[in-house]
mmCIF file of C-alpha atoms and ligand atoms in Angstrom:
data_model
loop_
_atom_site.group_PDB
_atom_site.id
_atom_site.type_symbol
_atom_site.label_atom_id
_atom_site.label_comp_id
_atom_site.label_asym_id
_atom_site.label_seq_id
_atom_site.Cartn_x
_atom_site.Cartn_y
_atom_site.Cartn_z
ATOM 1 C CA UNK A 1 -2.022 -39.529 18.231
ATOM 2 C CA UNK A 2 -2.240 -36.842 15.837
ATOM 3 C CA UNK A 3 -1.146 -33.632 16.009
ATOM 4 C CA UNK A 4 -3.686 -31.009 15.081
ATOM 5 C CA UNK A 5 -0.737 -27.866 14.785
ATOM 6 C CA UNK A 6 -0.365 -29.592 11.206
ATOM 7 C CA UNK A 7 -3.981 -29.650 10.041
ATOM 8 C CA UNK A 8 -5.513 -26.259 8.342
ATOM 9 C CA UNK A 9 -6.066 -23.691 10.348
ATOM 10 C CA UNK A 10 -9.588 -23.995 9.864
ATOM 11 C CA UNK A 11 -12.438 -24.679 7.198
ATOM 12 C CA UNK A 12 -12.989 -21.704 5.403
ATOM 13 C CA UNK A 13 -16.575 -21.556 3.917
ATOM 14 C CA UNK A 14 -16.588 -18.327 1.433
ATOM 15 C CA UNK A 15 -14.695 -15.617 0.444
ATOM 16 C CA UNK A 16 -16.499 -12.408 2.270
ATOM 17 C CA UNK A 17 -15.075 -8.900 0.943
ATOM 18 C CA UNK A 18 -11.867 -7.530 0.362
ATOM 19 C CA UNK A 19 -9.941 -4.400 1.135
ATOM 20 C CA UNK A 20 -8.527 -1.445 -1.015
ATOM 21 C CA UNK A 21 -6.520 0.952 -0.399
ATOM 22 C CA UNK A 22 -6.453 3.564 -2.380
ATOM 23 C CA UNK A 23 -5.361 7.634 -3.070
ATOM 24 C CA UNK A 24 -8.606 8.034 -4.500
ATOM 25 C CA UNK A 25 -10.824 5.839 -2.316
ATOM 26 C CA UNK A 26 -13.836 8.671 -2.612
ATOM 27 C CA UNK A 27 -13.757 8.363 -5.853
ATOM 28 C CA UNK A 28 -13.065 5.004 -6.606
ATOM 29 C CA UNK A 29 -16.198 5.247 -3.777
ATOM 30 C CA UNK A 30 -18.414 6.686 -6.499
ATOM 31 C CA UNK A 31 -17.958 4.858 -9.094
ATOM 32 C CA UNK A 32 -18.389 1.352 -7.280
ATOM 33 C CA UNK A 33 -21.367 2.511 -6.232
ATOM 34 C CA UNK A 34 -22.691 4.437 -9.113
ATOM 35 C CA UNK A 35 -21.343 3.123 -12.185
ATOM 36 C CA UNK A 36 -20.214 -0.802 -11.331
ATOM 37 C CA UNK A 37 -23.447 -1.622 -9.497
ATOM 38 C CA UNK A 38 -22.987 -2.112 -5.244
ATOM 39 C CA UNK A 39 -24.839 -0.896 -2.916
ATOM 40 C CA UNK A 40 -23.199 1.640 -0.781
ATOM 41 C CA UNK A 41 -23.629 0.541 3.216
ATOM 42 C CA UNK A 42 -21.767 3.012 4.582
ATOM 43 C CA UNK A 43 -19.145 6.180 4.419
ATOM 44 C CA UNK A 44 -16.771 7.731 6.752
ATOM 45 C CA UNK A 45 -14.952 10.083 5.256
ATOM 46 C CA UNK A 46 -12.661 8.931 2.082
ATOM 47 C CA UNK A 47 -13.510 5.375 3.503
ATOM 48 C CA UNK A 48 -16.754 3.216 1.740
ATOM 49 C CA UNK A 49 -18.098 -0.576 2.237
ATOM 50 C CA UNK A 50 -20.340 -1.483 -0.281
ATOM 51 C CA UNK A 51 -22.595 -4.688 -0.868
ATOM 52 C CA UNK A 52 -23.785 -6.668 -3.751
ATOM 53 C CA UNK A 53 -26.948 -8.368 -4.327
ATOM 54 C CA UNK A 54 -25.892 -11.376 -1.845
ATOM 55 C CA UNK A 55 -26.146 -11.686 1.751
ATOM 56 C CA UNK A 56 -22.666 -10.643 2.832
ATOM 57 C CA UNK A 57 -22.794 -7.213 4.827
ATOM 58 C CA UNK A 58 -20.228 -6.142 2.438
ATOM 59 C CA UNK A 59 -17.902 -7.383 -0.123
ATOM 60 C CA UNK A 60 -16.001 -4.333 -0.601
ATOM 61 C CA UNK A 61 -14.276 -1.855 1.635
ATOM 62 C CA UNK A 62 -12.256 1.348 0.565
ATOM 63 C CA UNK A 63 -10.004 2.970 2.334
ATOM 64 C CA UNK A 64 -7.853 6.301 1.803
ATOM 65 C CA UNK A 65 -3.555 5.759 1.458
ATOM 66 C CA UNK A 66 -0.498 6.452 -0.409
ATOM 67 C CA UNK A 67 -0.795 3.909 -3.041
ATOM 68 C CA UNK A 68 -3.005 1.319 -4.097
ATOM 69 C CA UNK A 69 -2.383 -1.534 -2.100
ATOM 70 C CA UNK A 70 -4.605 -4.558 -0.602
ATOM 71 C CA UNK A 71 -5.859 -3.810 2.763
ATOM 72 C CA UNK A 72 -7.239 -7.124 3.841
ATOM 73 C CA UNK A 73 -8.800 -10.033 2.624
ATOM 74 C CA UNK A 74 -11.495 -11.875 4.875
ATOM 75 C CA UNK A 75 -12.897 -15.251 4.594
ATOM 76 C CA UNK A 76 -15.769 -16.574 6.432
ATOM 77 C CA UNK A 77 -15.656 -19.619 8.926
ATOM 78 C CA UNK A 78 -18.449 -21.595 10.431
ATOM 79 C CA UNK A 79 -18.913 -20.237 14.215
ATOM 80 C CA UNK A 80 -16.885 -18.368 17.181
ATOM 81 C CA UNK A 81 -15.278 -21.766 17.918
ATOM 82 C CA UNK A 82 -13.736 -22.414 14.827
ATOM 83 C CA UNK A 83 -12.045 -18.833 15.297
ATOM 84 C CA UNK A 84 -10.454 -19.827 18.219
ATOM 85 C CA UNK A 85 -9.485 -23.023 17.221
ATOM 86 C CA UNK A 86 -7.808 -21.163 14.251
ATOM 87 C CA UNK A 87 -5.815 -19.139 16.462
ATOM 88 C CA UNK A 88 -4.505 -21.862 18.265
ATOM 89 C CA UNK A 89 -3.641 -23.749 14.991
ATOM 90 C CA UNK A 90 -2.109 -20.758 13.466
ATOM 91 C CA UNK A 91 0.137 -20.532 16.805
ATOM 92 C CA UNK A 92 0.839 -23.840 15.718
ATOM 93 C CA UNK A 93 1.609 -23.687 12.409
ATOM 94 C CA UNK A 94 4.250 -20.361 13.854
ATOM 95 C CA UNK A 95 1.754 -17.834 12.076
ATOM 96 C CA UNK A 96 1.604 -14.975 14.769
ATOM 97 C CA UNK A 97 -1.771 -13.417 14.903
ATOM 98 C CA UNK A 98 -2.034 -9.767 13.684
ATOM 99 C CA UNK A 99 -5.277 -9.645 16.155
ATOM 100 C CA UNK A 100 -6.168 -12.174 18.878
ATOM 101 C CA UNK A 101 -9.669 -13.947 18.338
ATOM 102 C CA UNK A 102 -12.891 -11.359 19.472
ATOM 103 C CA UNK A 103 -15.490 -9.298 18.271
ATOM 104 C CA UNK A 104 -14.392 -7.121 15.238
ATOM 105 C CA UNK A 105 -14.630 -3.412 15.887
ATOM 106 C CA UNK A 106 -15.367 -2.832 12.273
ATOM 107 C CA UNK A 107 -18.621 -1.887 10.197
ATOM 108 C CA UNK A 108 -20.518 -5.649 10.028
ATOM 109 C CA UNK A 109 -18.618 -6.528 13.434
ATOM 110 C CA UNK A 110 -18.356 -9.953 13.770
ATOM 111 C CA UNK A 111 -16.168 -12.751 15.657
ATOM 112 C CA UNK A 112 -12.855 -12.314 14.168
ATOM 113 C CA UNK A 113 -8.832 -13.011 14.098
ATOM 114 C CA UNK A 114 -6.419 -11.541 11.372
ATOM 115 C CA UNK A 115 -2.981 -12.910 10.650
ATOM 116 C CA UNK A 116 -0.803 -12.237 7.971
ATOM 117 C CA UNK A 117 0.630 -14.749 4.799
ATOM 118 C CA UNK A 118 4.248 -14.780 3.670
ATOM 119 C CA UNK A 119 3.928 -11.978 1.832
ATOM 120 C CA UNK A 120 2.185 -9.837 3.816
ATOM 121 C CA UNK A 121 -1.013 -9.631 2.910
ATOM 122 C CA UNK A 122 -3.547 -8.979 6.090
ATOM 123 C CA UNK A 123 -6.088 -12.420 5.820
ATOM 124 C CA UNK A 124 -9.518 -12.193 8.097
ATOM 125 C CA UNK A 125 -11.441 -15.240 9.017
ATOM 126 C CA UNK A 126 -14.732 -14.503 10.639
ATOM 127 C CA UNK A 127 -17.787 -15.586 11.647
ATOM 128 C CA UNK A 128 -21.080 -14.335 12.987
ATOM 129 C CA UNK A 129 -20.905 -10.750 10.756
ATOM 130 C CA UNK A 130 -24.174 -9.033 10.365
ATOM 131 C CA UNK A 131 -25.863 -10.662 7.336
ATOM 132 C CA UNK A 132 -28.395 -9.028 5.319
ATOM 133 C CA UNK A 133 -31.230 -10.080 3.340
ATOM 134 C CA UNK A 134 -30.215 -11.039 -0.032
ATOM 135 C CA UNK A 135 -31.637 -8.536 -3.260
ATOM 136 C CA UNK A 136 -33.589 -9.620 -5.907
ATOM 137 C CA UNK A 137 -30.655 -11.315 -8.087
ATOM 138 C CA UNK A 138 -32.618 -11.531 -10.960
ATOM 139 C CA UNK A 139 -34.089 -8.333 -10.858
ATOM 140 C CA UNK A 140 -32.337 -5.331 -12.892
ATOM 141 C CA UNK A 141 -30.308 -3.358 -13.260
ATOM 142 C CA UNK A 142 -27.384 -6.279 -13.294
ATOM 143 C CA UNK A 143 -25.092 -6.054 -10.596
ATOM 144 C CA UNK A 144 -23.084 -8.143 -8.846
ATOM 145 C CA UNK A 145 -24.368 -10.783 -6.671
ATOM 146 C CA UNK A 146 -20.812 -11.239 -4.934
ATOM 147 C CA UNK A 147 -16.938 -11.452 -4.559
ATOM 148 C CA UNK A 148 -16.231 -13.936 -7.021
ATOM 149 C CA UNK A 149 -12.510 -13.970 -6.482
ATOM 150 C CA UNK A 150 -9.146 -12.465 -5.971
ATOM 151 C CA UNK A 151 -6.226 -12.552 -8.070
ATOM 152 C CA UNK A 152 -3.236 -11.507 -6.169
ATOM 153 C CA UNK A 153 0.598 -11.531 -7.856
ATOM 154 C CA UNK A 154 3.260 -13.217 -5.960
ATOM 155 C CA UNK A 155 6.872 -13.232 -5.810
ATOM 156 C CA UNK A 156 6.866 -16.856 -4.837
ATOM 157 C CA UNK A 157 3.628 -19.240 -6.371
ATOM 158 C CA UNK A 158 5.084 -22.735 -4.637
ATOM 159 C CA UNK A 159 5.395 -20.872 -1.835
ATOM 160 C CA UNK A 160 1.801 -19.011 -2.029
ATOM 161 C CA UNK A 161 0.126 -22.127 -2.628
ATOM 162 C CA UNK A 162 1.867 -24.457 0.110
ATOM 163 C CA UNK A 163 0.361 -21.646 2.563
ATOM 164 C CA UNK A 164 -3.179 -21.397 1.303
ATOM 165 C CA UNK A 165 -3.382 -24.890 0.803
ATOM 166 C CA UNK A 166 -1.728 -26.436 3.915
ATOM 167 C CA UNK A 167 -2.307 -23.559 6.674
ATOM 168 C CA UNK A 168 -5.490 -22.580 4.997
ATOM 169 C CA UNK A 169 -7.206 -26.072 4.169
ATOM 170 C CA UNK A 170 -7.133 -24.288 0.400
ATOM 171 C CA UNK A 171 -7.401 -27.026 -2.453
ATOM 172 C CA UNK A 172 -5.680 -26.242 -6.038
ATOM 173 C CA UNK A 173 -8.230 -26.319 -8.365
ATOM 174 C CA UNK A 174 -6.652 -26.011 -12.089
ATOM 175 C CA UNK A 175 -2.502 -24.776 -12.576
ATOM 176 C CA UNK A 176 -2.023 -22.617 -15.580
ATOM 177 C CA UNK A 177 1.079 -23.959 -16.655
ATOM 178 C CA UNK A 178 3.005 -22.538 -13.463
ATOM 179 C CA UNK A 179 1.968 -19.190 -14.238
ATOM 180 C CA UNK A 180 -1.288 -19.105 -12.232
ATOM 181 C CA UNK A 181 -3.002 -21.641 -9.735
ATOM 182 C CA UNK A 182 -6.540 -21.223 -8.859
ATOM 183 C CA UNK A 183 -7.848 -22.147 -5.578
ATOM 184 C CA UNK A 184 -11.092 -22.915 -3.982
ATOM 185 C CA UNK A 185 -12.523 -23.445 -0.651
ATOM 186 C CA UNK A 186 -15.984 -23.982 -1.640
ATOM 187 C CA UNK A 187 -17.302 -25.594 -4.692
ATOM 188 C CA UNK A 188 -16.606 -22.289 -6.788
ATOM 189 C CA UNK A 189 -13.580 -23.248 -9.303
ATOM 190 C CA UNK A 190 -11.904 -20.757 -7.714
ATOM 191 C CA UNK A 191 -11.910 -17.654 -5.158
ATOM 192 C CA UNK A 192 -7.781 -16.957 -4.407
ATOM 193 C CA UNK A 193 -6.083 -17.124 -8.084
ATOM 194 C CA UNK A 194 -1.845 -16.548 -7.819
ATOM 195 C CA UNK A 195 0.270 -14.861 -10.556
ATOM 196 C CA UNK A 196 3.850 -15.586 -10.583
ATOM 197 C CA UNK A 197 5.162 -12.317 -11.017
ATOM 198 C CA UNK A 198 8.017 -9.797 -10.081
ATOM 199 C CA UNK A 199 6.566 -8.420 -6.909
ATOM 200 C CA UNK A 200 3.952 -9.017 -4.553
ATOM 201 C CA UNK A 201 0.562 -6.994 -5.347
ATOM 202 C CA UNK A 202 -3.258 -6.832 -6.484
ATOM 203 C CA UNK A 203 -4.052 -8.204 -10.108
ATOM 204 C CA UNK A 204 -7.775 -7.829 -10.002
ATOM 205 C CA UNK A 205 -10.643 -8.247 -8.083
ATOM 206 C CA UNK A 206 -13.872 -10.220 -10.152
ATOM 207 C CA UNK A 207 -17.308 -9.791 -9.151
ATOM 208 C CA UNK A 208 -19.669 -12.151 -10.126
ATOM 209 C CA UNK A 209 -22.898 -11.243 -12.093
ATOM 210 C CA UNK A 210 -25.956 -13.642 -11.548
ATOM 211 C CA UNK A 211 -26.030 -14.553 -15.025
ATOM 212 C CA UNK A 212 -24.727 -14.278 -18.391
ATOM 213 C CA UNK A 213 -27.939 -12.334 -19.368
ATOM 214 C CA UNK A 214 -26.511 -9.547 -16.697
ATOM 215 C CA UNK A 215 -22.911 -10.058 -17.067
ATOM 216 C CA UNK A 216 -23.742 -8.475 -20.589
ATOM 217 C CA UNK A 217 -25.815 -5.885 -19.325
ATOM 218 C CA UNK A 218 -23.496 -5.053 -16.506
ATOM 219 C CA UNK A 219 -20.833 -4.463 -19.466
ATOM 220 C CA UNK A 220 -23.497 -2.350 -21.854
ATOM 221 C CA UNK A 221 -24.017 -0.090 -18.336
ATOM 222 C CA UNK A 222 -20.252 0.472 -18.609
ATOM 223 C CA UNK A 223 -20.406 1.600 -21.872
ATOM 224 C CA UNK A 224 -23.209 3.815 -21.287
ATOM 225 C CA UNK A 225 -20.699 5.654 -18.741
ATOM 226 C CA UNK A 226 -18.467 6.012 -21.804
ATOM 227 C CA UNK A 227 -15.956 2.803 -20.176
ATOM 228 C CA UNK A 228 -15.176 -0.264 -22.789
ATOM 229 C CA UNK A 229 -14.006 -3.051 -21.714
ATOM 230 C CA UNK A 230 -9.821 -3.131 -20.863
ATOM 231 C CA UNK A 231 -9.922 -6.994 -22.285
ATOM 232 C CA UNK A 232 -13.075 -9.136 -23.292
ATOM 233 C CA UNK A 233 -16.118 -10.104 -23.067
ATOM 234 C CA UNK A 234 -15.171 -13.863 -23.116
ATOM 235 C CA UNK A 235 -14.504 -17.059 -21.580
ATOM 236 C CA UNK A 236 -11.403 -18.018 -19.650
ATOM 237 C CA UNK A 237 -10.695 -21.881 -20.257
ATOM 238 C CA UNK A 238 -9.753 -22.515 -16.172
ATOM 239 C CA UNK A 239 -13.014 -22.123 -14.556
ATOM 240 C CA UNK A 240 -14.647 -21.824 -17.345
ATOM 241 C CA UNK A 241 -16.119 -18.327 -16.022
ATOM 242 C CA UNK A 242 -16.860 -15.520 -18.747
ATOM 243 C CA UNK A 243 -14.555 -12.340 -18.107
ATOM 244 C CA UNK A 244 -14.810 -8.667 -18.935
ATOM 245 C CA UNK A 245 -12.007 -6.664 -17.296
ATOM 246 C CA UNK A 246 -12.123 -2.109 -16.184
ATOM 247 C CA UNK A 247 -10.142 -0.272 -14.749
ATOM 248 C CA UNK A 248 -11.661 1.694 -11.423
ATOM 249 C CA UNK A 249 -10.333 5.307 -10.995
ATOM 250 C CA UNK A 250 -7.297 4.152 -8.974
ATOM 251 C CA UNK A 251 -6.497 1.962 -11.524
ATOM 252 C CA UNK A 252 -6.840 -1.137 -10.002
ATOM 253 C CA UNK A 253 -8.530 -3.815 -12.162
ATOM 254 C CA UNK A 254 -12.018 -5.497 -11.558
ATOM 255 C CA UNK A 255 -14.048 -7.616 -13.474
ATOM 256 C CA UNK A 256 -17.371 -9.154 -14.521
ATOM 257 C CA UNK A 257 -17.686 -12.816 -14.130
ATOM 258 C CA UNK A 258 -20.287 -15.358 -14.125
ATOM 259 C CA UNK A 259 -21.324 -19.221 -14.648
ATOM 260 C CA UNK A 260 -18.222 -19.871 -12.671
ATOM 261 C CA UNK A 261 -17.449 -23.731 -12.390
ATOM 262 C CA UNK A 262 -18.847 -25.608 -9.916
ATOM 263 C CA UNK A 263 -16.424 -28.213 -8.891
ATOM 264 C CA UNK A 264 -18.091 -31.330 -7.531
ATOM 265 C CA UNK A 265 -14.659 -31.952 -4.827
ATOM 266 C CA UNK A 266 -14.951 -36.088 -4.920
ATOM 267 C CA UNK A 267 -14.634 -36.509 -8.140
ATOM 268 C CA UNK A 268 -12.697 -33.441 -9.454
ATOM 269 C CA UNK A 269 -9.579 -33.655 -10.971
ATOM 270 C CA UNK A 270 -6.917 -31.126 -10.941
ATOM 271 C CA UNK A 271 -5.267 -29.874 -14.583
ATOM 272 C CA UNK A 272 -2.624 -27.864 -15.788
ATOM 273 C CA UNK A 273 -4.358 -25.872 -18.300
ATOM 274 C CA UNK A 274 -1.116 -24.752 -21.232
ATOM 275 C CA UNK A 275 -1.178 -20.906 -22.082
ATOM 276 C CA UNK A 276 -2.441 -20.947 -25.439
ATOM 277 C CA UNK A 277 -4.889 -17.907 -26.815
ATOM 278 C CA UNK A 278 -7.719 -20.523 -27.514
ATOM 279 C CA UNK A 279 -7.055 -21.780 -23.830
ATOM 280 C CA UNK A 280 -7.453 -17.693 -22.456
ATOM 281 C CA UNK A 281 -10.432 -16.598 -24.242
ATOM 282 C CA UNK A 282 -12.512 -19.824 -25.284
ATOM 283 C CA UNK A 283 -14.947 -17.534 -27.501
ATOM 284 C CA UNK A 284 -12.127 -15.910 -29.266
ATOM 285 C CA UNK A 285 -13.958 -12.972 -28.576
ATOM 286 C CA UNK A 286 -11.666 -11.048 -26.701
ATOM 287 C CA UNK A 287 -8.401 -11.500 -28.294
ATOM 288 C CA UNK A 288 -5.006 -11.273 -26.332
ATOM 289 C CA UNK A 289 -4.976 -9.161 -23.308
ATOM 290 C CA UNK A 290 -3.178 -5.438 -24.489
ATOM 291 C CA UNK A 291 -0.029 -4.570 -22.901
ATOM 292 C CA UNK A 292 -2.240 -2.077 -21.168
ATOM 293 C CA UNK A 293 -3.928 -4.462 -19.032
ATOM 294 C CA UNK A 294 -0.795 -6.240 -18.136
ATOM 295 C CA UNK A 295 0.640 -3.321 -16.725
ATOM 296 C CA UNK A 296 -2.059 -2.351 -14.926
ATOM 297 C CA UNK A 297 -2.570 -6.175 -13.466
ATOM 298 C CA UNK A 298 1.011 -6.159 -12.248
ATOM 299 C CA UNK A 299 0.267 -2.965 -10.153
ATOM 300 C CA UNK A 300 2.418 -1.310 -8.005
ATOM 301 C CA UNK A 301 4.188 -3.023 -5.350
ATOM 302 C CA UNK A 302 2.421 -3.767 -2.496
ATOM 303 C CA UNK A 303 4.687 -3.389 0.927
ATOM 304 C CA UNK A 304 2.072 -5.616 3.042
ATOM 305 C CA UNK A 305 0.015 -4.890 5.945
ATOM 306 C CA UNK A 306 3.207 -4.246 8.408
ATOM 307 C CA UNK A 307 5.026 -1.740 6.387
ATOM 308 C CA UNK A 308 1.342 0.005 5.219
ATOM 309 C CA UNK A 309 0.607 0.433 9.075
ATOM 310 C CA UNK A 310 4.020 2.219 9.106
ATOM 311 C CA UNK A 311 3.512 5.716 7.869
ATOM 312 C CA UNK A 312 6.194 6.830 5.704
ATOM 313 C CA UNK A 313 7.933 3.406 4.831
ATOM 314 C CA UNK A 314 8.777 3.316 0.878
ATOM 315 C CA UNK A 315 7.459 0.327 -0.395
ATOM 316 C CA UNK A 316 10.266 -2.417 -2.250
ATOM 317 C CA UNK A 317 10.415 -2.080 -5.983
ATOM 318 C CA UNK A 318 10.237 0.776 -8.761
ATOM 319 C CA UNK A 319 7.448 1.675 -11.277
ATOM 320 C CA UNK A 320 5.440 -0.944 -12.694
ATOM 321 C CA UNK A 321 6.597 -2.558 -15.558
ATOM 322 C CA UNK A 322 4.774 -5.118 -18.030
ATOM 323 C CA UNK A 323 3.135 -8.004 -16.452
ATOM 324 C CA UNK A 324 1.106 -11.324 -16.765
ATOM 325 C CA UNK A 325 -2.200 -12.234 -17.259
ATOM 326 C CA UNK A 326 -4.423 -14.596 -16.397
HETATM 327 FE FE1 LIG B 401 -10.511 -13.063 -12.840
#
């Protein structure tokens, strides 16, 4: 008989929103909703969640603290009893929960567990939040439709991706050399992306625009606030997604993307893409990334969700120095 402790904790069917924390969540607030393109659903205080055209409740929650940091990340799963069938897998698997299996007292609520990974990031899987009906996505002005994906920065990649891929049913869609691994748990290329890097944080967080047609209007909005693009427009070569990467006002990075690869899972077959400029920006539009972005990818270290929850701990690591890019 088989033991189900060592199957995946679950199946997870999208990625649903992500947290921020930020100083300067009220502004950072702002400019999500009045310059990027979400919908604001709600404000308490410094604290947002906003929408996008799609049907998720949210895809984007904002919350006031010391330093920039990921507050959660929050996949969805198909019903109540897949929650608590995660719970007891993750018991299984030794992955204590964070919060037992019940309704989530949070705007959306929900059916709900957190845990947290290796590193410490705080990971959500959900089911039965409040969904909305969808926007027009065709209809302008172009904004995003949804979370396209995360990139988070990790001390450990192996590591990162034996987790996400064996706890969390994750599969590894395309290696960049072993700089980066992307990973899916739908047919989008990719929604988690890792970054071998020197400390655990945030790279970026990409939103994805309905179209090319409004993933270039979504940048020409941008520059009609007086922002240009930190690197692109252009086309990465693993996913095949088109990329234009800001800076918010916390200085946390977020980007345009859209046409992401659809990856048909029978057939697919998993590459390791080499580093090359050609192989980073398949237009040749955007050129390298500047030293700027690099540094602002890397971030600042993030402490995880234990040491965030405990007011006045100094998070690991100094100032952030030059980093990697996707
Ligand atoms: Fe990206």
């Amino acid at each position: 008989m088989y033991e189900s402790v060592h199957r995946p904790v679950a199946r997870l069917r999208s990625l649903r929103s992500v947290t921020l924390l930020t100083p300067r969540a009220a502004e950072s607030a702002d400019f999500y909703s009045e310059v990027w393109g979400l919908v604001p659903v709600e404000r308490d205080g410094a604290a947002a969640w906003l929408r996008g055209t799609g049907r998720q409740h949210h895809i984007l929650e904002l919350a006031e603290a010391e330093r920039n940091a990921l507050g959660k990340i929050a996949f969805a799963v198909a019903g109540r009893p897949q929650v608590d069938e995660a719970a007891r897998r993750l018991t299984g698997h030794g992955v204590p929960l964070v919060t037992e299996p019940g309704p989530l007292d949070q705007v959306g609520g929900g059916y709900g567990l957190r845990f947290a990974d290796p590193e410490g990031r705080l990971i959500e899987l959900s089911a039965d939040v409040e969904a909305v009906a969808p926007g027009d996505p065709g209809g302008l002005p172009a904004v995003p439709r949804k979370l396209a994906h995360v990139v988070l920065n990790t001390v450990d990649i192996d590591a990162a991706c034996d987790f996400y891929t064996r706890v969390l049913g994750m599969r590894i869609s395309d290696w960049s050399e072993h700089q980066m691994a992307f990973l899916r748990c739908n047919t989008d290329h990719h929604v988690i992306a890792f970054n071998q890097a020197e400390w655990t944080s945030i790279n970026h967080v990409a939103y994805e625009m309905t179209s090319i047609d409004h993933f270039m209007r979504g940048i020409g909005r941008l520059r009609h606030h007086g922002l240009t693009p930190l690197w692109g427009p252009g086309r990465h070569g693993p996913g095949n997604n088109t990329f234009s990467y800001f800076a918010d006002p916390a200085g946390l990075v977020c980007e345009y993307t859209s046409e992401v690869e659809q990856v048909e899972e029978d057939t697919w077959l998993c590459r390791t893409w080499r580093r090359t400029p050609e192989l980073s920006d398949l237009w040749g539009t955007a050129g390298p990334p500047s030293r700027d972005v690099r540094v602002r990818m890397a971030g600042v270290p993030d402490p995880g969700h234990a040491a965030v929850h405990r007011a006045g701990t100094p998070p690991p690591g100094e100032a952030p120095s030059e980093g990697t890019t996707p």
